[in-house]
PDB file of C-alpha atoms in Angstrom:
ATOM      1  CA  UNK A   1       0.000   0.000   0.000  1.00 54.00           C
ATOM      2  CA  UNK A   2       2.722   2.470   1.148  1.00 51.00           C
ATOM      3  CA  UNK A   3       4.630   1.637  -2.083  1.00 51.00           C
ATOM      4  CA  UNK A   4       1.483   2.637  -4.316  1.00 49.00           C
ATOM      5  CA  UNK A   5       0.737   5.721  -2.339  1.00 51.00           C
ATOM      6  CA  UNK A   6       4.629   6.301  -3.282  1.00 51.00           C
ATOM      7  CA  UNK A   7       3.855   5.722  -6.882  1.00 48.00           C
ATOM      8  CA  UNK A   8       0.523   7.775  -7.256  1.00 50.00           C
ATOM      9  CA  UNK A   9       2.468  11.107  -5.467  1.00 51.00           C
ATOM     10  CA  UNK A  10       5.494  10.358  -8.274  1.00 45.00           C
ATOM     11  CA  UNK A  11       2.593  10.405 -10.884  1.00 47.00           C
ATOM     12  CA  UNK A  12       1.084  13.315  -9.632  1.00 47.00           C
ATOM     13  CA  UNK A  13       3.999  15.251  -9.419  1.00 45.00           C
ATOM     14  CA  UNK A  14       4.539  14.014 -13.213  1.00 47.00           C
ATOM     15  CA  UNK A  15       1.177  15.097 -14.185  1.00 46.00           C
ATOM     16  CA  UNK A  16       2.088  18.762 -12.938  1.00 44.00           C
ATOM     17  CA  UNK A  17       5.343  19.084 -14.769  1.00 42.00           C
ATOM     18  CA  UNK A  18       4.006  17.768 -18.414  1.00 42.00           C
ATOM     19  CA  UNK A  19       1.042  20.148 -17.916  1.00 41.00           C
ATOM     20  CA  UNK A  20       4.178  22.774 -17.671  1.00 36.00           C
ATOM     21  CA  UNK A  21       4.841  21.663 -21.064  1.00 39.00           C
ATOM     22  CA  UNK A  22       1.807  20.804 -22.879  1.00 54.00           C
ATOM     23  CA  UNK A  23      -1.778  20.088 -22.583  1.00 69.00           C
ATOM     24  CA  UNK A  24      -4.278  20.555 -19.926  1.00 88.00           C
ATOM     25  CA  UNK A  25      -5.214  19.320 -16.515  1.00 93.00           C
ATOM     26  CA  UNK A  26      -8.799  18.861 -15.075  1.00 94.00           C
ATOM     27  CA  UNK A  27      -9.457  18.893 -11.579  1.00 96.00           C
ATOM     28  CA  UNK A  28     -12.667  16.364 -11.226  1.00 97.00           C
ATOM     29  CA  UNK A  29     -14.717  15.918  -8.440  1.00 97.00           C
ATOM     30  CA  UNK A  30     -16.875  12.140  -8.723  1.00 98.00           C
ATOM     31  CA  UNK A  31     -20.299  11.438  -7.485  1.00 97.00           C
ATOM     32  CA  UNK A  32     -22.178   8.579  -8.162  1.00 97.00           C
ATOM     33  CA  UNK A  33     -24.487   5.488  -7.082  1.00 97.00           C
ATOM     34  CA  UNK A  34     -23.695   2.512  -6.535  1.00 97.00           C
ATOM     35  CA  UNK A  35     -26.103  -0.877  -7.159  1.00 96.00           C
ATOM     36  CA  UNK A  36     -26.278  -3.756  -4.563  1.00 95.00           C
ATOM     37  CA  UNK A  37     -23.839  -6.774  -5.200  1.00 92.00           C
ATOM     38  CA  UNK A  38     -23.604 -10.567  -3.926  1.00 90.00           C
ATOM     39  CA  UNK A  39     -20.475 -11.612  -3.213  1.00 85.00           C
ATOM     40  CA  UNK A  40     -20.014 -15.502  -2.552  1.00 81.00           C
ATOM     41  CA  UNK A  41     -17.661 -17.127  -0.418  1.00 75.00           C
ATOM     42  CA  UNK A  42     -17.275 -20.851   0.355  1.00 71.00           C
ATOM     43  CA  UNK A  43     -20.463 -22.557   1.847  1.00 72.00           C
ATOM     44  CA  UNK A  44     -21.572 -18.402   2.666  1.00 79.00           C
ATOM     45  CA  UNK A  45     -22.660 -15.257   0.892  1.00 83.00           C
ATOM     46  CA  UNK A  46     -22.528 -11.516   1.920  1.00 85.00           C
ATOM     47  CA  UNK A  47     -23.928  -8.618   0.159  1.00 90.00           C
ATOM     48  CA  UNK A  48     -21.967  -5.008  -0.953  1.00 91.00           C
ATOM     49  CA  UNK A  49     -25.345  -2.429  -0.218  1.00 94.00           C
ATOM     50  CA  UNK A  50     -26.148   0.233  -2.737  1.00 96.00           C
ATOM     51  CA  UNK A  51     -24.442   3.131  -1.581  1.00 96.00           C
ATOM     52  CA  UNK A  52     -23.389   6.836  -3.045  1.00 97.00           C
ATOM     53  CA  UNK A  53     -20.008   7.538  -3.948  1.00 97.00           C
ATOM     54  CA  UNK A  54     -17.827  10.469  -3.781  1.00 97.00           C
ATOM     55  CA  UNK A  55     -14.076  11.521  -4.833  1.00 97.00           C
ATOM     56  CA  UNK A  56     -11.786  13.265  -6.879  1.00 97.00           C
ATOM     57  CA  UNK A  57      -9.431  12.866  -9.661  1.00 97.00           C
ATOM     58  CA  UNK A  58      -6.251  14.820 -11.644  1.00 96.00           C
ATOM     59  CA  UNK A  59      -6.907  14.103 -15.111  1.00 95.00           C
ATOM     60  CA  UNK A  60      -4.027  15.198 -17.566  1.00 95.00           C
ATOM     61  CA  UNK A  61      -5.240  15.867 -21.298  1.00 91.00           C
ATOM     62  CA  UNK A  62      -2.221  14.107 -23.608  1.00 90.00           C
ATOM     63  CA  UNK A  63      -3.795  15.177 -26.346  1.00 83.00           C
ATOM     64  CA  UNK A  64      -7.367  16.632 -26.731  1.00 81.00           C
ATOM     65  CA  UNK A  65      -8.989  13.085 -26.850  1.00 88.00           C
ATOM     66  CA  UNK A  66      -6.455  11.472 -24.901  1.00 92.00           C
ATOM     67  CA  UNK A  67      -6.109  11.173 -21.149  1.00 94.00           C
ATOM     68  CA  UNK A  68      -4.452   9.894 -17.947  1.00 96.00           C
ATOM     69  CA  UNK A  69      -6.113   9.799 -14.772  1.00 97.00           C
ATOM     70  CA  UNK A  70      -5.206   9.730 -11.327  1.00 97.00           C
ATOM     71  CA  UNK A  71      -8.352   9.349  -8.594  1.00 97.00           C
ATOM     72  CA  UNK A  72      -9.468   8.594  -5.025  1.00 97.00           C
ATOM     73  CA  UNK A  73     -13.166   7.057  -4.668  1.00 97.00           C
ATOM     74  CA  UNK A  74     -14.654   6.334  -1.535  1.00 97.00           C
ATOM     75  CA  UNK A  75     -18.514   5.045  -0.284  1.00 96.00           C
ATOM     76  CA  UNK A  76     -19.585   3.890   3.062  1.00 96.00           C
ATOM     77  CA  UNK A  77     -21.471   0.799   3.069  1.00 93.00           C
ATOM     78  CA  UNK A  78     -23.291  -1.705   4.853  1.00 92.00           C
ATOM     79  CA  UNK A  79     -21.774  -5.272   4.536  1.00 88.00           C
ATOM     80  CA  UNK A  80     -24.012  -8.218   5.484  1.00 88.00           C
ATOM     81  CA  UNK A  81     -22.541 -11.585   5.859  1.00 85.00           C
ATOM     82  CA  UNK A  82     -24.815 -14.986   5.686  1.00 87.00           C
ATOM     83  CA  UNK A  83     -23.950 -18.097   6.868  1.00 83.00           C
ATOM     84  CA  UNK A  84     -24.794 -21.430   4.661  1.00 81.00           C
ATOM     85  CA  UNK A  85     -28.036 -21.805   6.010  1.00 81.00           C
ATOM     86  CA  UNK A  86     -29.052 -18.332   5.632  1.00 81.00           C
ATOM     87  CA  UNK A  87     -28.773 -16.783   8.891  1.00 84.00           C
ATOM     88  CA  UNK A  88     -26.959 -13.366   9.316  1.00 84.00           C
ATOM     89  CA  UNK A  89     -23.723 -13.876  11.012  1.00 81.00           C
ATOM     90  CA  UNK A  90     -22.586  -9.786  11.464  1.00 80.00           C
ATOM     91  CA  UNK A  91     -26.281  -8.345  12.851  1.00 80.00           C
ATOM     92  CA  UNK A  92     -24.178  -5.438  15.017  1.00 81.00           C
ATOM     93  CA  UNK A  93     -20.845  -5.433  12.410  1.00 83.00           C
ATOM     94  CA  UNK A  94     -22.057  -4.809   9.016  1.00 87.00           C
ATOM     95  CA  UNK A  95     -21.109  -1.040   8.298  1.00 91.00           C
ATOM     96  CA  UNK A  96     -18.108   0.023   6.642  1.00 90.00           C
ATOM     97  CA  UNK A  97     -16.566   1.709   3.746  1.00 93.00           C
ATOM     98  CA  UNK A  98     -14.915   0.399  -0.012  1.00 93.00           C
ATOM     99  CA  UNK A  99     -11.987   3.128  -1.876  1.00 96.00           C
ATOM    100  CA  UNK A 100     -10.617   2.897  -4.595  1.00 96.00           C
ATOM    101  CA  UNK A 101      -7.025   4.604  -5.712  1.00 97.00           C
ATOM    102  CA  UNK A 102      -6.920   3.982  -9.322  1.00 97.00           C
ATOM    103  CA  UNK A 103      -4.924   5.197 -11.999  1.00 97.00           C
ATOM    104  CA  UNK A 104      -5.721   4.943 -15.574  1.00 96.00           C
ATOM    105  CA  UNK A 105      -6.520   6.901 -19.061  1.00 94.00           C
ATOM    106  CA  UNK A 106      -9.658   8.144 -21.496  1.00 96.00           C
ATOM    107  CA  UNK A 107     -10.377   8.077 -24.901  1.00 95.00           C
ATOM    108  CA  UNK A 108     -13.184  10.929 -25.969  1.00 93.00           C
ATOM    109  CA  UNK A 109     -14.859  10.422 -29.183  1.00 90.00           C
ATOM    110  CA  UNK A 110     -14.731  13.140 -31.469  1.00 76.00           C
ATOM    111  CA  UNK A 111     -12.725  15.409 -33.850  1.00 69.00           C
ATOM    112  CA  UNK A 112     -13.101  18.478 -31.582  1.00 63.00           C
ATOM    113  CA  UNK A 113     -12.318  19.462 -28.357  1.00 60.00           C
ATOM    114  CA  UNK A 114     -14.414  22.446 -28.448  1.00 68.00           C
ATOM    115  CA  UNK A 115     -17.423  20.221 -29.303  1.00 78.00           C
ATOM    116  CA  UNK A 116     -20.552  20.312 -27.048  1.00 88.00           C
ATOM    117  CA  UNK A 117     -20.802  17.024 -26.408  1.00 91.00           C
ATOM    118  CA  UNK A 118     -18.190  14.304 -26.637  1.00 92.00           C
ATOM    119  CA  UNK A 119     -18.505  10.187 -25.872  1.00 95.00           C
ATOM    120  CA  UNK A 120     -15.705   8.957 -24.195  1.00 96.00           C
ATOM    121  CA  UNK A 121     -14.546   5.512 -22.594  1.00 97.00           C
ATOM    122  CA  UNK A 122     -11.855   4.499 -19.993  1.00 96.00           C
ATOM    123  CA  UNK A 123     -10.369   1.944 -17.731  1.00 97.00           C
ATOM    124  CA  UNK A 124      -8.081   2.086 -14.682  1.00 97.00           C
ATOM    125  CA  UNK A 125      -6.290  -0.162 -12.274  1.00 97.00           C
ATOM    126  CA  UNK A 126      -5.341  -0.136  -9.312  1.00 96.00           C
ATOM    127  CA  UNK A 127      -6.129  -0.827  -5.294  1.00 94.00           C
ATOM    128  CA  UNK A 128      -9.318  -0.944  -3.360  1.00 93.00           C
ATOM    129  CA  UNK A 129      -9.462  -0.914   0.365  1.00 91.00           C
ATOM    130  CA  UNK A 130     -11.811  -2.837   2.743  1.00 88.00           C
ATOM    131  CA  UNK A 131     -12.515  -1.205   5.695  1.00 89.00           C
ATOM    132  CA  UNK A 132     -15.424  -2.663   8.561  1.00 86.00           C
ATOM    133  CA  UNK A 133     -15.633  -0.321  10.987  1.00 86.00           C
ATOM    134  CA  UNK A 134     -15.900  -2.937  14.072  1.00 80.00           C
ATOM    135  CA  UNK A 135     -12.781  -4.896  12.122  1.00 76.00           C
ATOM    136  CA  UNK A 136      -9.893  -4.735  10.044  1.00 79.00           C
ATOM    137  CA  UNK A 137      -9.141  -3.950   6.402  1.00 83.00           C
ATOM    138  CA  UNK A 138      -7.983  -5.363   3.665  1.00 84.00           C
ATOM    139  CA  UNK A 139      -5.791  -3.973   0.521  1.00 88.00           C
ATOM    140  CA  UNK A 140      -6.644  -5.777  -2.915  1.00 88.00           C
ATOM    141  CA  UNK A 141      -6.214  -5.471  -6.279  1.00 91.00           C
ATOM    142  CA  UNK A 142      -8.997  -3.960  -7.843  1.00 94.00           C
ATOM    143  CA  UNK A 143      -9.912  -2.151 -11.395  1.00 95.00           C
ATOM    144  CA  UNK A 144     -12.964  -0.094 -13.161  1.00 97.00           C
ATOM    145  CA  UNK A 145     -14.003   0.759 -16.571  1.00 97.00           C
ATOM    146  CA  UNK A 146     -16.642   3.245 -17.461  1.00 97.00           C
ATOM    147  CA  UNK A 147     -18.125   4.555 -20.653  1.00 97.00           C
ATOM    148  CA  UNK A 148     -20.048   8.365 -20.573  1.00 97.00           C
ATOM    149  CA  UNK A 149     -20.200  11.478 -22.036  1.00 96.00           C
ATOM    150  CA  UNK A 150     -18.391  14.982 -21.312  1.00 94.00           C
ATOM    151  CA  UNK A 151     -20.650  17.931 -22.424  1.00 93.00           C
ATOM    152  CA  UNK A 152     -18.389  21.378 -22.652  1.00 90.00           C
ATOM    153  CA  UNK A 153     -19.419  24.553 -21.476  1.00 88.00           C
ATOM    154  CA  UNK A 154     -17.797  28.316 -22.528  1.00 86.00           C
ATOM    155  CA  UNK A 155     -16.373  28.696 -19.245  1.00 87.00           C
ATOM    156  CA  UNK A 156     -13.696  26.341 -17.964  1.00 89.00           C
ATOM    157  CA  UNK A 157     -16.080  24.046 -16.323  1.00 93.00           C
ATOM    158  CA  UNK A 158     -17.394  21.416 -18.064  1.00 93.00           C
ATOM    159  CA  UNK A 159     -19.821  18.494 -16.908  1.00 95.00           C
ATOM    160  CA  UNK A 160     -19.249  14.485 -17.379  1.00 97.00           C
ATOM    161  CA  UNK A 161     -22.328  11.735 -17.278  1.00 97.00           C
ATOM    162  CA  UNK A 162     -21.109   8.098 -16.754  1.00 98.00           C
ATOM    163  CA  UNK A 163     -22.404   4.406 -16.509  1.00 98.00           C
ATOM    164  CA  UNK A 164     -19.471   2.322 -15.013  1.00 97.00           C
ATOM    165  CA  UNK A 165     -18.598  -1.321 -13.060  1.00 97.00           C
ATOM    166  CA  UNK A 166     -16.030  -1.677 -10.193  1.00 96.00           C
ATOM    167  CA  UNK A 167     -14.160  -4.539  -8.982  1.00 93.00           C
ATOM    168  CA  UNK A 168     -11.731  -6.086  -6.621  1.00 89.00           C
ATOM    169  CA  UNK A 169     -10.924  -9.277  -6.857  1.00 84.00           C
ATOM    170  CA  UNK A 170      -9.572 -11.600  -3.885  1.00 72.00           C
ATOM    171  CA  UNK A 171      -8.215 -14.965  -2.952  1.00 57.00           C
ATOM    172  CA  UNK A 172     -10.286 -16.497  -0.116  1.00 50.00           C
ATOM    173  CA  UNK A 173      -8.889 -20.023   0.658  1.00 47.00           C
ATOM    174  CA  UNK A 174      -8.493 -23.024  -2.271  1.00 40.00           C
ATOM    175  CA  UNK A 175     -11.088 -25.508  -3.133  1.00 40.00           C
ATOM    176  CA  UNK A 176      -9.186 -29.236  -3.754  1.00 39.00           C
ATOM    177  CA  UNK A 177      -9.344 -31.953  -6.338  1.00 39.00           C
ATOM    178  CA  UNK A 178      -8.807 -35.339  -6.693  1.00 41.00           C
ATOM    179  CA  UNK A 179      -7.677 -36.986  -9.817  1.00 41.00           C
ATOM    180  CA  UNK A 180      -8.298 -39.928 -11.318  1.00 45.00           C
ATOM    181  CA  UNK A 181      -4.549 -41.186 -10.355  1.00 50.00           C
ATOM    182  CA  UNK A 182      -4.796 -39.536  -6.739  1.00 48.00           C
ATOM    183  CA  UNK A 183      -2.987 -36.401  -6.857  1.00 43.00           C
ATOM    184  CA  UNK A 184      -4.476 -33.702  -4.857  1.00 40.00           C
ATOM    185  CA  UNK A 185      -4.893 -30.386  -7.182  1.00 38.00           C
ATOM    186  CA  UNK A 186      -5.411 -27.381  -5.368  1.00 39.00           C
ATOM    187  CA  UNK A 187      -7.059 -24.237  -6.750  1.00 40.00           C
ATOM    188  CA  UNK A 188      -7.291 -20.817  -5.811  1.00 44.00           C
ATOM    189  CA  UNK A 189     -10.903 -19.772  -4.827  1.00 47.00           C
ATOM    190  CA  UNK A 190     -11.689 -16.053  -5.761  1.00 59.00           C
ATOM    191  CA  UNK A 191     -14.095 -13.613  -4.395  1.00 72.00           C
ATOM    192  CA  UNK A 192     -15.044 -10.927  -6.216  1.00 83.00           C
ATOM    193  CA  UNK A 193     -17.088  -7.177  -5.685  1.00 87.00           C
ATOM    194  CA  UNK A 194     -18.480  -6.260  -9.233  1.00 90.00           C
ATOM    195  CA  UNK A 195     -20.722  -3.360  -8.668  1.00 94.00           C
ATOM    196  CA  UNK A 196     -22.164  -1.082 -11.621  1.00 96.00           C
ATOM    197  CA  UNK A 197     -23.031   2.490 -10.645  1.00 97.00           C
ATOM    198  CA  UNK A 198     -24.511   5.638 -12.751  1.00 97.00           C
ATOM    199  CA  UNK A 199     -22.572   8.783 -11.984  1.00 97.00           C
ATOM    200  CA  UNK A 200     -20.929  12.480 -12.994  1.00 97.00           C
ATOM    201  CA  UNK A 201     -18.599  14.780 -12.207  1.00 97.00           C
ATOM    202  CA  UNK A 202     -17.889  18.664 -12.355  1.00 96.00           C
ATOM    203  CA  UNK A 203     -14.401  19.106 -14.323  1.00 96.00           C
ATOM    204  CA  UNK A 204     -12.112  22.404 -13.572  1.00 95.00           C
ATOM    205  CA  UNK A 205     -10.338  22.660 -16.699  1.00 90.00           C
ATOM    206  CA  UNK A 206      -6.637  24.476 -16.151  1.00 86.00           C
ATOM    207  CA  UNK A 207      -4.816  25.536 -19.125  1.00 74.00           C
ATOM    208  CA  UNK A 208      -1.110  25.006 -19.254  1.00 57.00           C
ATOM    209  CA  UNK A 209       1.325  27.457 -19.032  1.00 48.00           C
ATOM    210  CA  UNK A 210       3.520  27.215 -22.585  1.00 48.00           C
TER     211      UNK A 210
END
């Protein structure tokens, strides 16, 4: 974790010197919702509630229709855990919070930045963090991609609309084989949070200085 916090200040600091250079940098501040998710675990089952979403992001413009993205997204959550017969195992336990710190690019759709309205389309990877409040946490790999439009305004303000899916993907334990000569094969079992959410956020477009 304290080696990708490391990394994300070195890209950062890399974003601000480019935009020295060339291009432009958006300040973006993420809101969204969140859909319910099942999440299944050996002989049990938990859910991921609907929840809203909130964050921010640097986004440096590599070209007009070309991106890189650094952002921090965070919702608090209720996590419900079943056991294999159904009953709730975590009645005074269940709240708690996801985040995500991704990094990633866009590609907008269009042969004009100064266009009203332009598609774009994205991915990102990175981590996303755990956190029960009566518990611990947990650091995983994680990743998103979303697909939206970015409508453009006169001022330096402009406006993005965006339907997207989240995920972090863990090893819980190993589920084991037998063959037909004997050997015991062991596999990895994976859980995984896969949550879609609508969302937007207001962009604060900074020129750069040439």
């Amino acid at each position: 974790m304290k080696r990708f916090l490391t990394l994300a200040m070195v890209f950062t600091l890399s974003l601000s010197a480019l935009a020295q250079q060339k291009g432009s940098v958006a300040l973006n501040a993420y809101g969204g919702y969140n859909f319910r998710d099942r999440v299944n675990f050996d002989g049990f089952y938990g859910y991921i509630d609907e929840a809203f979403q909130y964050g921010g992001g640097l986004e440096y413009y590599l070209h007009s229709t070309k991106s890189l993205e650094l952002k921090y997204l965070r919702m608090d959550t209720r996590m419900p855990l079943y056991g294999p017969a159904g009953s709730k195992l975590n009645d005074d336990a269940e709240d708690g919070s996801i985040s995500y710190i991704l990094v990633g690019g866009n590609n907008y759709f269009g042969k004009s930045s100064t266009a009203k309205a332009m598609a774009f389309a994205g991915g990102d990877l990175g981590v996303g963090i755990v956190n029960m409040d009566k518990g611990g946490s947990a650091t995983k790999f994680a990743w998103d991609a979303k697909v939206g439009v970015r409508i453009n305004t006169s001022s330096a303000i402009s406006l993005k609309f965006h339907a997207y899916v989240q995920s972090i993907i863990a090893a819980v334990g190993s589920d084991f084989y037998y063959t037909w000569t004997g050997v015991v094969i062991g596999v990895p079992d994976y859980a995984s949070i896969f949550q879609f959410g609508l969302g937007g956020a207001i962009c604060f477009n900074f020129k750069s200085k040439k």
